[in-house]
Amino acid sequence: MNNVIVLPLLIPLVTAVILIFCSKYVRVQRWISVVSVVLNLLVALFIVNQVNNEGIQTLHMGGWLPPYGIVFVADMLAALLVLTTLIVAAACLFYSFRSIGEEREKHYFYAFFQFLLAGVIGSFLTGDLFNLFVCFEVMLIASYALIVLGGTKRQLRETLKYMLINIISSTLFVAAVAYLYGTVGTLNMAHLSLRVAEIQQDGILSVIGLLFLIVFALKAGLFLFFWLPGSYSAPPAAVTALFGALLTKVGLYAIIRTFTLIFHHDTGGIHAVIGWMAAATMILGSLGAVAYKDLGRILNYNIIISVGFIAFGIASASSDSLNGAVFYLMHDMIAKALLFILGGIIIASAGANKLSDMGGLMKSHPLVGWMFFIVALALVGIPPLSGFLGKVLIVRGGLSEGHYGLTGLALASSLAVLYSLIKVFMGAFWGESPGHTESQPVRIHRTAYVAAIGLTVMVIVLGVGSEWIYSYTSQAGAVLSDPSLYINAVLKE
Amino acid sequence: MELYMSLAIGIIFAVGIYQILSKSLLRIILGTSLLTHGVHLLLLTMSRLKTGAAPLLGEEASSYVDPVPQALILTSIVISFGVTSFFFVLAYKAYQRLGTDNMEELRGMDDE
């Protein structure tokens, strides 16, 4: 029992409620948001340290022992993801201060921001399947509001589609929960894992597992990503950075949790399906990233490629590839947030969305140029930077499990990432400025630079300090490879 | 009893999906609320429809119906209620700004 692990959920929730009352005072809202996120960051660091020293932490809500009550579980994976989420949130918050616009800030932008955080963090920490559904809904409803806030025509149109897809996937989630409850009669994840092991995973349970896979794949953009490129191109850059870094990763986290903890007995069937979906995701994402000449779309397809890559790590399910998936997940959240913030700065300073209308930004914005170059290399996985270790581990895991074709595809998708991002780099930063957009030079405020520089430092630290970080992520991987650690921590108190 | 409920839920799902695949936005929203009705009934049915007293201790019966799915359904109902009302207002707003409720005309990439 450890009451601290509810704090990362409670802090944004209370902050959001307070922010509702001071919606007219933009400056006050900013200060409250920053203080809350920084405080939460410290709490998350404390939790990571605690999990490192004392093992998996659990909290039984209301003192009801599991499986009867709701339990919050902070194992290393959840703790690290909460920490990464808060780093990303702090950066996106700084970036949104001057870029989001006063009108949006007065209409509860920061409150929605905090509710989104509450949903994401709750999803990471919960140990109950239906509570996961509720946290998903908290996150999704906040994301509906954030994506439509401002109400331009494009936002209205894309939000309709985004909402429809998510309503359908949430409905399927409830249906899957209903089937699972009808079959095994419990909703606590640790208890579910035991019950599924008892009655053997066959027939009906494999079908339920596949249904969960479809639900989470819709959220994560794994193969079923048709909604993603359009929806993520509608909101302002700060919101897209938040979505690109967090929302799809929550879906991936749910896939990791479900298929390492609950349905981990039949590794032949469902894991093969995940492998095929990962392959299709990487191929289609690479095609999209290479095909478009529109900065926003190239970045959106890059999200999809990395989702496929992490799913490949999950599909291999060896201890190496699970370690690698955890590391790559952390790296990807930070790097994608940085990529989208830089993308937003580039679009704002070039005044255009298409690569053909940009050019010569290296002269006016050299710092942005170098940061973009660094994050591009990090996403490809060039050694001193953060993407390297995760890719090596996932590829090694894939090879040791004999998935040669998939491994080749994963490496080829890195080339597509490299090509698409360097295309952006050369198009936007080299050459001459096209001139006709010079009429209104947009000044990028220094808070945007603070956000981008902070994340760039994180990308470098994650890469240079890989060995140190690996001592943490390998603990997360150990729980994933051996679910009995998780079950014992939750059920035997 | 479960068999009849399953058949009814199946029909609700079929009608809901058919509505969602149509062009008009209003039909799509009606389709989503049909789907949520179906899924709530499914939740109730999956916990077995055995006869027992309502889950109130004051009833002092020998057996009660399963209280867990009722709590889950209640949670899910208010969530889908909130989401549906947001969806309706969004559709209204979109109709005002975009001037159409035909999903075919809401396509497009860089046409603005």
XYZ file of C-alpha atoms in Angstrom:
605
model
C 0.000 0.000 0.000
C 1.411 3.295 -1.042
C -0.720 6.392 -1.273
C 1.814 8.347 -3.340
C 1.008 6.545 -6.576
C -2.427 8.124 -6.880
C -0.875 11.603 -6.859
C 0.115 11.716 -10.557
C -3.593 11.230 -11.346
C -4.911 13.460 -8.587
C -2.711 16.494 -9.248
C -3.883 17.165 -12.832
C -7.479 16.423 -11.843
C -7.491 18.981 -9.010
C -5.566 21.462 -11.153
C -8.103 21.155 -13.942
C -10.963 21.840 -11.544
C -9.174 24.923 -10.209
C -8.404 26.120 -13.744
C -12.100 26.057 -14.624
C -12.677 28.842 -12.115
C -10.001 31.196 -13.431
C -10.618 30.859 -17.149
C -10.542 34.608 -17.763
C -7.114 35.165 -16.224
C -4.698 33.740 -18.754
C -1.554 34.556 -16.810
C -2.860 32.892 -13.643
C -3.837 29.810 -15.655
C -0.343 29.514 -17.098
C 1.298 29.758 -13.700
C -1.022 27.215 -12.131
C -0.493 24.786 -15.028
C 3.289 25.059 -14.876
C 3.446 24.658 -11.107
C 1.154 21.628 -11.278
C 3.101 19.893 -14.051
C 6.461 20.529 -12.381
C 5.137 19.293 -9.049
C 3.795 16.208 -10.764
C 7.157 15.654 -12.462
C 8.837 15.601 -9.056
C 6.246 13.116 -7.770
C 6.841 10.909 -10.814
C 10.609 10.985 -10.225
C 9.976 10.004 -6.630
C 7.791 7.086 -7.722
C 10.373 5.843 -10.238
C 12.976 5.935 -7.491
C 10.662 4.134 -5.090
C 9.833 1.388 -7.602
C 13.545 1.042 -8.274
C 14.323 0.569 -4.585
C 11.335 -1.330 -3.283
C 9.792 -3.126 -6.244
C 6.250 -2.822 -7.631
C 4.038 -0.402 -5.691
C 0.289 -0.967 -5.319
C -2.571 1.027 -3.885
C -5.930 -0.507 -3.034
C -8.554 2.175 -3.473
C -10.737 2.487 -0.407
C -8.889 -0.339 1.312
C -10.743 -3.087 -0.594
C -8.388 -5.894 -1.365
C -8.088 -6.920 -5.006
C -9.831 -8.420 -6.904
C -12.815 -6.709 -5.207
C -11.689 -3.099 -5.311
C -9.887 -1.019 -7.895
C -6.145 -1.284 -7.576
C -3.505 1.122 -8.815
C -0.231 -0.512 -9.761
C 3.034 1.283 -10.435
C 5.519 -1.146 -11.877
C 8.602 0.206 -13.623
C 6.887 0.422 -17.018
C 3.981 2.481 -15.700
C 6.252 4.682 -13.584
C 8.611 5.407 -16.478
C 5.745 6.160 -18.839
C 4.172 8.532 -16.320
C 7.507 10.308 -15.987
C 7.915 10.555 -19.769
C 4.333 11.758 -20.141
C 4.994 14.591 -17.711
C 8.228 15.601 -19.447
C 6.344 15.747 -22.748
C 3.462 17.605 -21.086
C 5.799 20.227 -19.613
C 7.359 20.855 -23.029
C 3.988 21.049 -24.806
C 2.725 23.410 -22.115
C 5.654 25.787 -22.640
C 5.214 25.596 -26.375
C 1.492 26.321 -26.166
C 1.910 29.523 -24.083
C 2.542 31.787 -27.048
C 1.505 29.624 -29.941
C -2.003 28.579 -28.992
C -3.598 32.029 -28.968
C -5.373 34.002 -26.256
C -8.853 33.073 -27.471
C -8.256 29.370 -26.957
C -6.553 29.960 -23.628
C -9.649 31.741 -22.352
C -11.829 28.862 -23.433
C -10.474 26.305 -20.980
C -7.498 25.111 -23.018
C -5.390 24.480 -19.910
C -8.228 22.714 -18.102
C -8.663 20.300 -21.022
C -4.912 19.860 -21.112
C -4.886 18.758 -17.479
C -7.885 16.454 -17.971
C -6.058 14.817 -20.869
C -3.064 14.279 -18.607
C -5.290 12.796 -15.918
C -6.727 10.323 -18.438
C -3.342 9.315 -19.846
C -1.710 8.888 -16.443
C -4.726 7.013 -15.086
C -4.512 4.601 -18.027
C -0.881 3.897 -17.254
C -1.383 3.323 -13.534
C -4.640 1.415 -13.280
C -4.743 -2.313 -12.623
C -8.390 -2.833 -13.554
C -9.754 -3.355 -17.029
C -12.955 -1.350 -16.677
C -11.088 1.448 -14.938
C -8.782 1.462 -17.962
C -11.870 2.014 -20.113
C -12.955 4.939 -17.919
C -9.479 6.502 -18.042
C -9.498 6.053 -21.819
C -12.766 7.940 -21.977
C -11.433 10.747 -19.761
C -8.510 11.054 -22.130
C -10.635 10.813 -25.275
C -13.281 13.315 -24.224
C -10.546 15.824 -23.361
C -8.957 15.095 -26.723
C -12.270 15.712 -28.559
C -12.447 19.103 -26.910
C -8.801 19.938 -27.619
C -9.019 18.901 -31.248
C -12.117 21.017 -31.949
C -11.221 23.998 -29.728
C -11.095 27.032 -31.973
C -13.781 25.724 -34.296
C -12.281 26.243 -37.739
C -13.988 24.427 -40.571
C -11.218 21.886 -40.889
C -11.265 21.152 -37.155
C -15.040 20.650 -37.135
C -14.867 18.299 -40.081
C -11.994 16.194 -38.768
C -13.362 16.071 -35.224
C -16.559 14.468 -36.522
C -14.530 11.620 -37.977
C -12.208 11.336 -34.997
C -15.150 11.147 -32.589
C -16.995 8.577 -34.669
C -13.989 6.243 -34.811
C -13.369 6.553 -31.099
C -17.005 6.032 -30.148
C -17.028 2.830 -32.161
C -13.778 1.596 -30.632
C -14.997 2.449 -27.116
C -18.188 0.509 -27.801
C -16.131 -2.469 -28.890
C -14.039 -2.080 -25.735
C -17.163 -2.390 -23.563
C -18.277 -5.389 -25.624
C -14.877 -7.025 -25.132
C -15.051 -6.344 -21.394
C -18.537 -7.876 -21.339
C -17.350 -11.059 -23.055
C -14.333 -11.330 -20.788
C -16.428 -10.788 -17.681
C -18.920 -13.357 -18.891
C -16.138 -15.879 -19.461
C -13.881 -15.485 -16.431
C -15.946 -13.346 -14.042
C -13.383 -10.771 -12.942
C -11.978 -7.452 -14.154
C -8.821 -7.037 -12.118
C -5.872 -7.540 -14.475
C -3.758 -9.664 -12.151
C -6.743 -11.818 -11.225
C -7.718 -12.064 -14.909
C -4.243 -13.327 -15.698
C -4.611 -16.106 -13.124
C -8.094 -17.090 -14.276
C -7.086 -17.135 -17.939
C -4.128 -19.350 -17.038
C -6.434 -21.708 -15.140
C -8.914 -22.319 -17.934
C -6.263 -22.315 -20.685
C -6.291 -19.772 -23.458
C -8.197 -21.396 -26.263
C -11.263 -20.797 -28.441
C -13.309 -18.098 -26.801
C -10.410 -16.437 -24.984
C -8.394 -16.110 -28.177
C -11.387 -14.464 -29.809
C -11.709 -12.035 -26.899
C -7.976 -11.378 -27.121
C -8.355 -10.536 -30.806
C -11.252 -8.211 -30.006
C -9.058 -6.371 -27.493
C -6.337 -6.213 -30.113
C -8.741 -4.559 -32.573
C -9.886 -2.042 -29.940
C -6.383 -1.051 -28.873
C -5.080 -1.071 -32.434
C -7.775 1.460 -33.341
C -6.566 3.692 -30.500
C -2.879 3.164 -31.212
C -3.028 3.540 -34.984
C -1.675 0.015 -35.468
C -2.750 -0.967 -38.996
C -6.207 0.553 -38.317
C -4.756 4.045 -38.597
C -6.897 5.384 -41.447
C -8.320 8.086 -39.159
C -4.974 9.351 -37.906
C -3.388 11.442 -40.687
C -6.523 13.538 -41.190
C -7.424 14.009 -37.536
C -3.946 14.948 -36.390
C -3.553 17.562 -39.083
C -6.519 19.608 -37.852
C -5.569 21.034 -34.411
C -2.797 23.565 -33.659
C 0.795 22.318 -33.413
C 0.941 22.254 -29.597
C -2.102 19.982 -29.453
C -0.791 17.723 -32.231
C 2.502 17.405 -30.375
C 0.630 16.284 -27.288
C -1.526 13.825 -29.270
C 1.334 12.453 -31.344
C 3.444 11.857 -28.261
C 0.806 10.520 -25.878
C -2.455 9.201 -27.337
C -1.200 6.475 -29.653
C 1.299 5.430 -26.997
C -1.513 4.789 -24.518
C -2.981 2.343 -27.032
C 0.409 0.678 -27.386
C 0.754 0.500 -23.617
C -2.647 -1.191 -23.421
C -1.545 -3.716 -26.076
C 1.668 -4.399 -24.156
C -0.204 -4.846 -20.864
C -2.953 -7.033 -22.291
C -0.718 -9.362 -24.257
C 2.079 -9.739 -21.722
C -0.127 -10.028 -18.650
C -3.513 -11.464 -19.601
C -3.311 -13.256 -22.947
C 0.304 -14.385 -22.923
C -0.201 -18.136 -23.163
C -0.939 -18.563 -26.859
C 2.068 -16.765 -28.321
C 1.614 -18.444 -31.688
C -1.783 -17.027 -32.666
C -2.347 -13.489 -31.492
C 1.323 -12.526 -31.535
C 1.518 -13.604 -35.152
C -1.438 -11.322 -35.888
C 0.328 -8.448 -34.107
C 3.391 -9.211 -36.217
C 1.408 -9.007 -39.456
C -0.266 -5.805 -38.350
C 3.129 -4.335 -37.427
C 4.475 -5.227 -40.859
C 1.508 -3.657 -42.657
C 1.742 -0.565 -40.444
C 5.419 -0.069 -41.195
C 4.928 -0.543 -44.946
C 1.891 1.749 -45.234
C 3.376 4.343 -42.866
C 6.609 4.416 -44.876
C 4.677 4.825 -48.116
C 2.776 7.766 -46.648
C 5.875 9.398 -45.175
C 7.704 9.164 -48.492
C 4.768 10.154 -50.680
C 3.612 13.469 -49.223
C 5.110 16.896 -49.732
C 3.135 18.409 -46.908
C 5.043 18.805 -43.633
C 2.128 17.955 -41.321
C 1.322 14.745 -43.168
C 4.935 13.582 -43.295
C 5.172 13.956 -39.526
C 1.838 12.165 -39.004
C 2.961 9.181 -41.048
C 6.141 9.105 -38.980
C 3.988 8.461 -35.896
C 2.479 5.480 -37.700
C 5.882 4.010 -38.629
C 7.069 4.082 -35.034
C 3.821 2.513 -33.799
C 4.500 -0.341 -36.221
C 8.073 -0.606 -34.993
C 7.091 -0.883 -31.332
C 4.374 -3.395 -32.217
C 7.045 -5.486 -33.921
C 8.885 -5.529 -30.582
C 5.708 -6.680 -28.839
C 5.091 -9.362 -31.455
C 8.534 -10.914 -30.985
C 7.891 -11.123 -27.221
C 11.403 -12.162 -26.266
C 12.908 -10.446 -23.243
C 15.283 -8.464 -25.467
C 12.559 -7.106 -27.681
C 10.297 -6.245 -24.730
C 13.165 -4.322 -23.101
C 13.732 -2.625 -26.419
C 10.033 -1.813 -26.842
C 9.953 -0.107 -23.423
C 13.068 1.917 -24.197
C 11.859 2.794 -27.671
C 8.454 3.811 -26.316
C 10.092 6.328 -23.961
C 12.386 7.635 -26.673
C 9.585 7.893 -29.174
C 7.284 9.886 -26.899
C 9.985 12.495 -26.305
C 11.294 12.557 -29.856
C 7.809 12.794 -31.420
C 6.860 15.689 -29.141
C 10.076 17.459 -30.162
C 9.485 16.679 -33.835
C 5.989 18.147 -33.762
C 7.047 21.233 -31.804
C 9.810 21.866 -34.346
C 7.331 21.189 -37.148
C 5.023 23.793 -35.641
C 7.852 26.325 -35.404
C 8.868 25.642 -39.009
C 5.298 26.045 -40.311
C 4.830 29.233 -38.287
C 8.084 30.810 -39.437
C 7.799 29.742 -43.064
C 4.117 30.679 -43.163
C 3.415 27.615 -45.292
C 2.555 23.964 -44.958
C 4.034 22.613 -48.155
C 7.712 21.880 -48.570
C 7.741 23.561 -51.966
C 6.789 26.888 -50.360
C 9.627 26.751 -47.825
C 13.359 27.149 -47.972
C 16.345 28.995 -46.595
C 15.278 28.779 -42.961
C 18.830 27.830 -41.956
C 19.853 31.479 -42.295
C 17.080 32.899 -40.169
C 16.555 30.003 -37.729
C 19.817 28.051 -37.415
C 19.003 26.692 -33.949
C 15.705 25.185 -35.142
C 17.540 23.671 -38.098
C 20.138 21.917 -35.982
C 17.565 20.684 -33.517
C 15.490 19.254 -36.374
C 18.596 17.563 -37.723
C 19.339 16.022 -34.317
C 15.806 14.730 -33.812
C 15.747 13.304 -37.337
C 18.929 11.349 -36.619
C 17.562 10.277 -33.229
C 14.374 8.917 -34.813
C 16.357 6.971 -37.387
C 18.525 5.546 -34.604
C 21.992 6.960 -35.218
C 24.185 5.703 -32.327
C 24.896 8.530 -29.907
C 21.230 9.544 -29.857
C 18.215 8.082 -28.125
C 16.634 5.893 -30.812
C 19.639 3.588 -31.119
C 19.464 1.262 -28.130
C 15.737 0.576 -28.482
C 16.140 -0.283 -32.165
C 19.125 -2.534 -31.527
C 17.274 -4.449 -28.820
C 14.098 -4.828 -30.866
C 16.047 -5.964 -33.930
C 18.103 -8.394 -31.850
C 14.932 -9.775 -30.272
C 13.363 -10.151 -33.713
C 16.391 -11.993 -35.091
C 16.625 -14.330 -32.114
C 12.958 -15.278 -32.578
C 13.553 -15.909 -36.261
C 11.419 -13.074 -37.652
C 13.870 -12.258 -40.441
C 11.366 -10.736 -42.854
C 9.872 -8.474 -40.197
C 13.322 -7.402 -39.027
C 14.260 -6.486 -42.565
C 11.069 -4.477 -42.884
C 11.757 -2.691 -39.604
C 15.219 -1.686 -40.768
C 13.853 -0.608 -44.139
C 11.252 1.550 -42.384
C 14.139 3.360 -40.653
C 15.382 4.289 -44.082
C 11.946 5.673 -44.952
C 12.031 7.749 -41.744
C 15.492 9.021 -42.678
C 14.477 9.853 -46.227
C 11.253 11.619 -45.268
C 12.781 13.715 -42.471
C 15.882 14.674 -44.426
C 13.575 15.643 -47.289
C 11.866 18.018 -44.855
C 15.238 19.245 -43.582
C 16.600 19.963 -47.038
C 13.354 21.445 -48.281
C 12.799 23.764 -45.348
C 16.298 24.736 -44.293
C 18.463 24.647 -47.417
C 18.195 26.696 -50.526
C 16.731 30.140 -50.877
C 13.636 31.495 -49.218
C 10.795 31.629 -51.758
C 10.320 35.276 -50.856
C 6.586 35.729 -51.133
C 6.076 34.682 -47.534
C 8.603 37.241 -46.245
C 5.929 39.906 -45.889
C 4.993 38.844 -42.372
C 7.936 37.367 -40.476
C 6.507 35.538 -37.474
C 8.568 35.910 -34.340
C 8.900 32.640 -32.494
C 8.579 33.303 -28.805
C 11.331 32.151 -26.491
C 9.041 29.779 -24.559
C 8.838 27.683 -27.743
C 12.623 27.535 -27.799
C 12.704 26.563 -24.118
C 10.399 23.628 -24.886
C 12.356 22.501 -27.952
C 15.793 22.855 -26.351
C 14.640 20.996 -23.238
C 13.409 18.045 -25.307
C 16.550 18.061 -27.474
C 18.650 17.795 -24.322
C 16.433 14.892 -23.214
C 16.942 13.144 -26.574
C 20.715 13.467 -26.197
C 20.691 12.432 -22.524
C 18.551 9.360 -23.301
C 21.081 8.420 -25.970
C 24.340 9.154 -24.142
C 23.058 7.825 -20.834
C 21.516 4.703 -22.401
C 23.275 2.369 -20.045
C 22.011 4.197 -16.984
C 18.447 4.410 -18.345
C 18.642 0.775 -19.411
C 19.061 -0.280 -15.780
C 15.537 1.099 -15.288
C 13.897 -0.055 -18.524
C 15.263 -3.573 -18.064
C 13.308 -3.755 -14.794
C 10.187 -2.815 -16.735
C 11.014 -5.458 -19.334
C 11.537 -8.062 -16.617
C 7.960 -7.594 -15.357
C 6.670 -7.908 -18.925
C 8.607 -11.139 -19.551
C 7.516 -12.634 -16.236
C 3.938 -11.636 -15.355
C 4.066 -13.570 -12.069
C 6.053 -10.648 -10.606
C 3.089 -8.364 -11.305
C 0.486 -10.855 -10.090
C 2.320 -11.539 -6.842
C 2.752 -7.838 -6.154
C -0.971 -7.152 -6.643
C -2.643 -10.188 -5.130
C -0.328 -11.171 -2.274
C -0.170 -8.211 0.033
C -33.528 -16.165 -22.118
C -29.896 -15.366 -22.929
C -30.467 -16.696 -26.435
C -33.314 -14.250 -27.131
C -31.333 -11.390 -25.653
C -28.325 -12.311 -27.822
C -30.523 -12.333 -30.926
C -32.003 -8.959 -30.014
C -28.544 -7.497 -29.353
C -27.368 -8.873 -32.672
C -30.223 -7.126 -34.455
C -29.490 -3.870 -32.616
C -25.838 -4.107 -33.632
C -26.747 -4.822 -37.244
C -29.100 -1.853 -37.445
C -26.579 0.391 -35.677
C -23.769 -0.535 -38.043
C -26.035 -0.086 -41.045
C -26.915 3.408 -39.819
C -23.264 4.305 -39.202
C -22.416 3.378 -42.776
C -24.978 5.795 -44.179
C -24.236 9.283 -45.499
C -26.311 11.467 -43.250
C -24.647 12.657 -40.064
C -27.797 12.393 -37.964
C -28.269 8.757 -38.920
C -24.670 8.087 -37.939
C -25.222 9.550 -34.479
C -28.395 7.500 -34.068
C -26.368 4.478 -35.152
C -23.762 5.094 -32.467
C -26.402 5.389 -29.771
C -27.997 2.152 -30.974
C -24.595 0.508 -30.716
C -24.178 1.692 -27.140
C -27.652 0.367 -26.282
C -26.636 -2.958 -27.748
C -23.418 -3.079 -25.832
C -25.113 -2.231 -22.523
C -27.611 -5.013 -23.038
C -24.700 -7.288 -23.894
C -23.019 -6.418 -20.606
C -26.232 -7.289 -18.759
C -26.697 -10.518 -20.676
C -23.135 -11.728 -20.302
C -23.502 -11.822 -16.523
C -26.261 -14.470 -16.975
C -29.910 -13.561 -16.571
C -30.666 -15.824 -13.629
C -33.591 -14.859 -11.460
C -32.789 -13.318 -8.104
C -33.694 -10.333 -5.992
C -32.595 -6.831 -6.902
C -29.181 -6.202 -5.364
C -30.507 -4.501 -2.239
C -29.655 -6.058 1.112
C -33.044 -4.947 2.439
C -34.685 -7.537 0.206
C -33.316 -10.311 2.433
C -33.532 -12.812 -0.401
C -31.591 -16.057 -0.633
C -30.002 -15.091 -3.947
C -29.366 -11.793 -5.697
C -28.565 -10.867 -9.282
C -24.950 -9.983 -10.040
C -24.425 -6.311 -8.999
C -21.119 -5.765 -10.847
C -22.417 -5.461 -14.432
C -25.129 -3.061 -13.279
C -22.447 -0.739 -11.933
C -20.452 -1.091 -15.146
C -23.516 -0.341 -17.260
C -24.382 2.709 -15.186
C -20.849 4.054 -15.677
C -20.921 3.335 -19.370
C -24.362 4.918 -19.789
C -23.327 8.284 -18.377
C -20.099 8.267 -20.381
C -21.897 7.553 -23.627
C -24.543 10.112 -22.703
C -21.858 12.785 -22.308
C -20.142 11.781 -25.513
C -23.394 11.643 -27.489
C -24.477 15.092 -26.353
C -21.067 16.472 -27.344
C -21.404 14.712 -30.689
C -24.847 16.231 -31.272
C -23.635 19.760 -30.520
C -20.615 19.182 -32.721
C -22.852 18.012 -35.550
C -25.064 21.090 -35.091
C -22.036 23.383 -35.121
C -20.576 21.609 -38.135
C -23.888 21.944 -39.953
C -23.917 25.699 -39.236
C -20.334 26.277 -40.338
C -19.986 23.775 -43.160
C -23.567 23.907 -44.429
C -23.966 20.185 -45.015
C -24.712 17.006 -43.153
C -23.626 14.726 -45.964
C -20.479 12.836 -44.992
C -19.505 12.479 -48.649
C -19.087 16.237 -48.856
C -16.979 16.370 -45.705
C -14.011 14.764 -47.401
C -11.059 16.642 -48.687
C -7.505 17.469 -47.842
C -6.327 20.889 -48.947
C -9.526 22.280 -50.339
C -9.879 25.217 -47.991
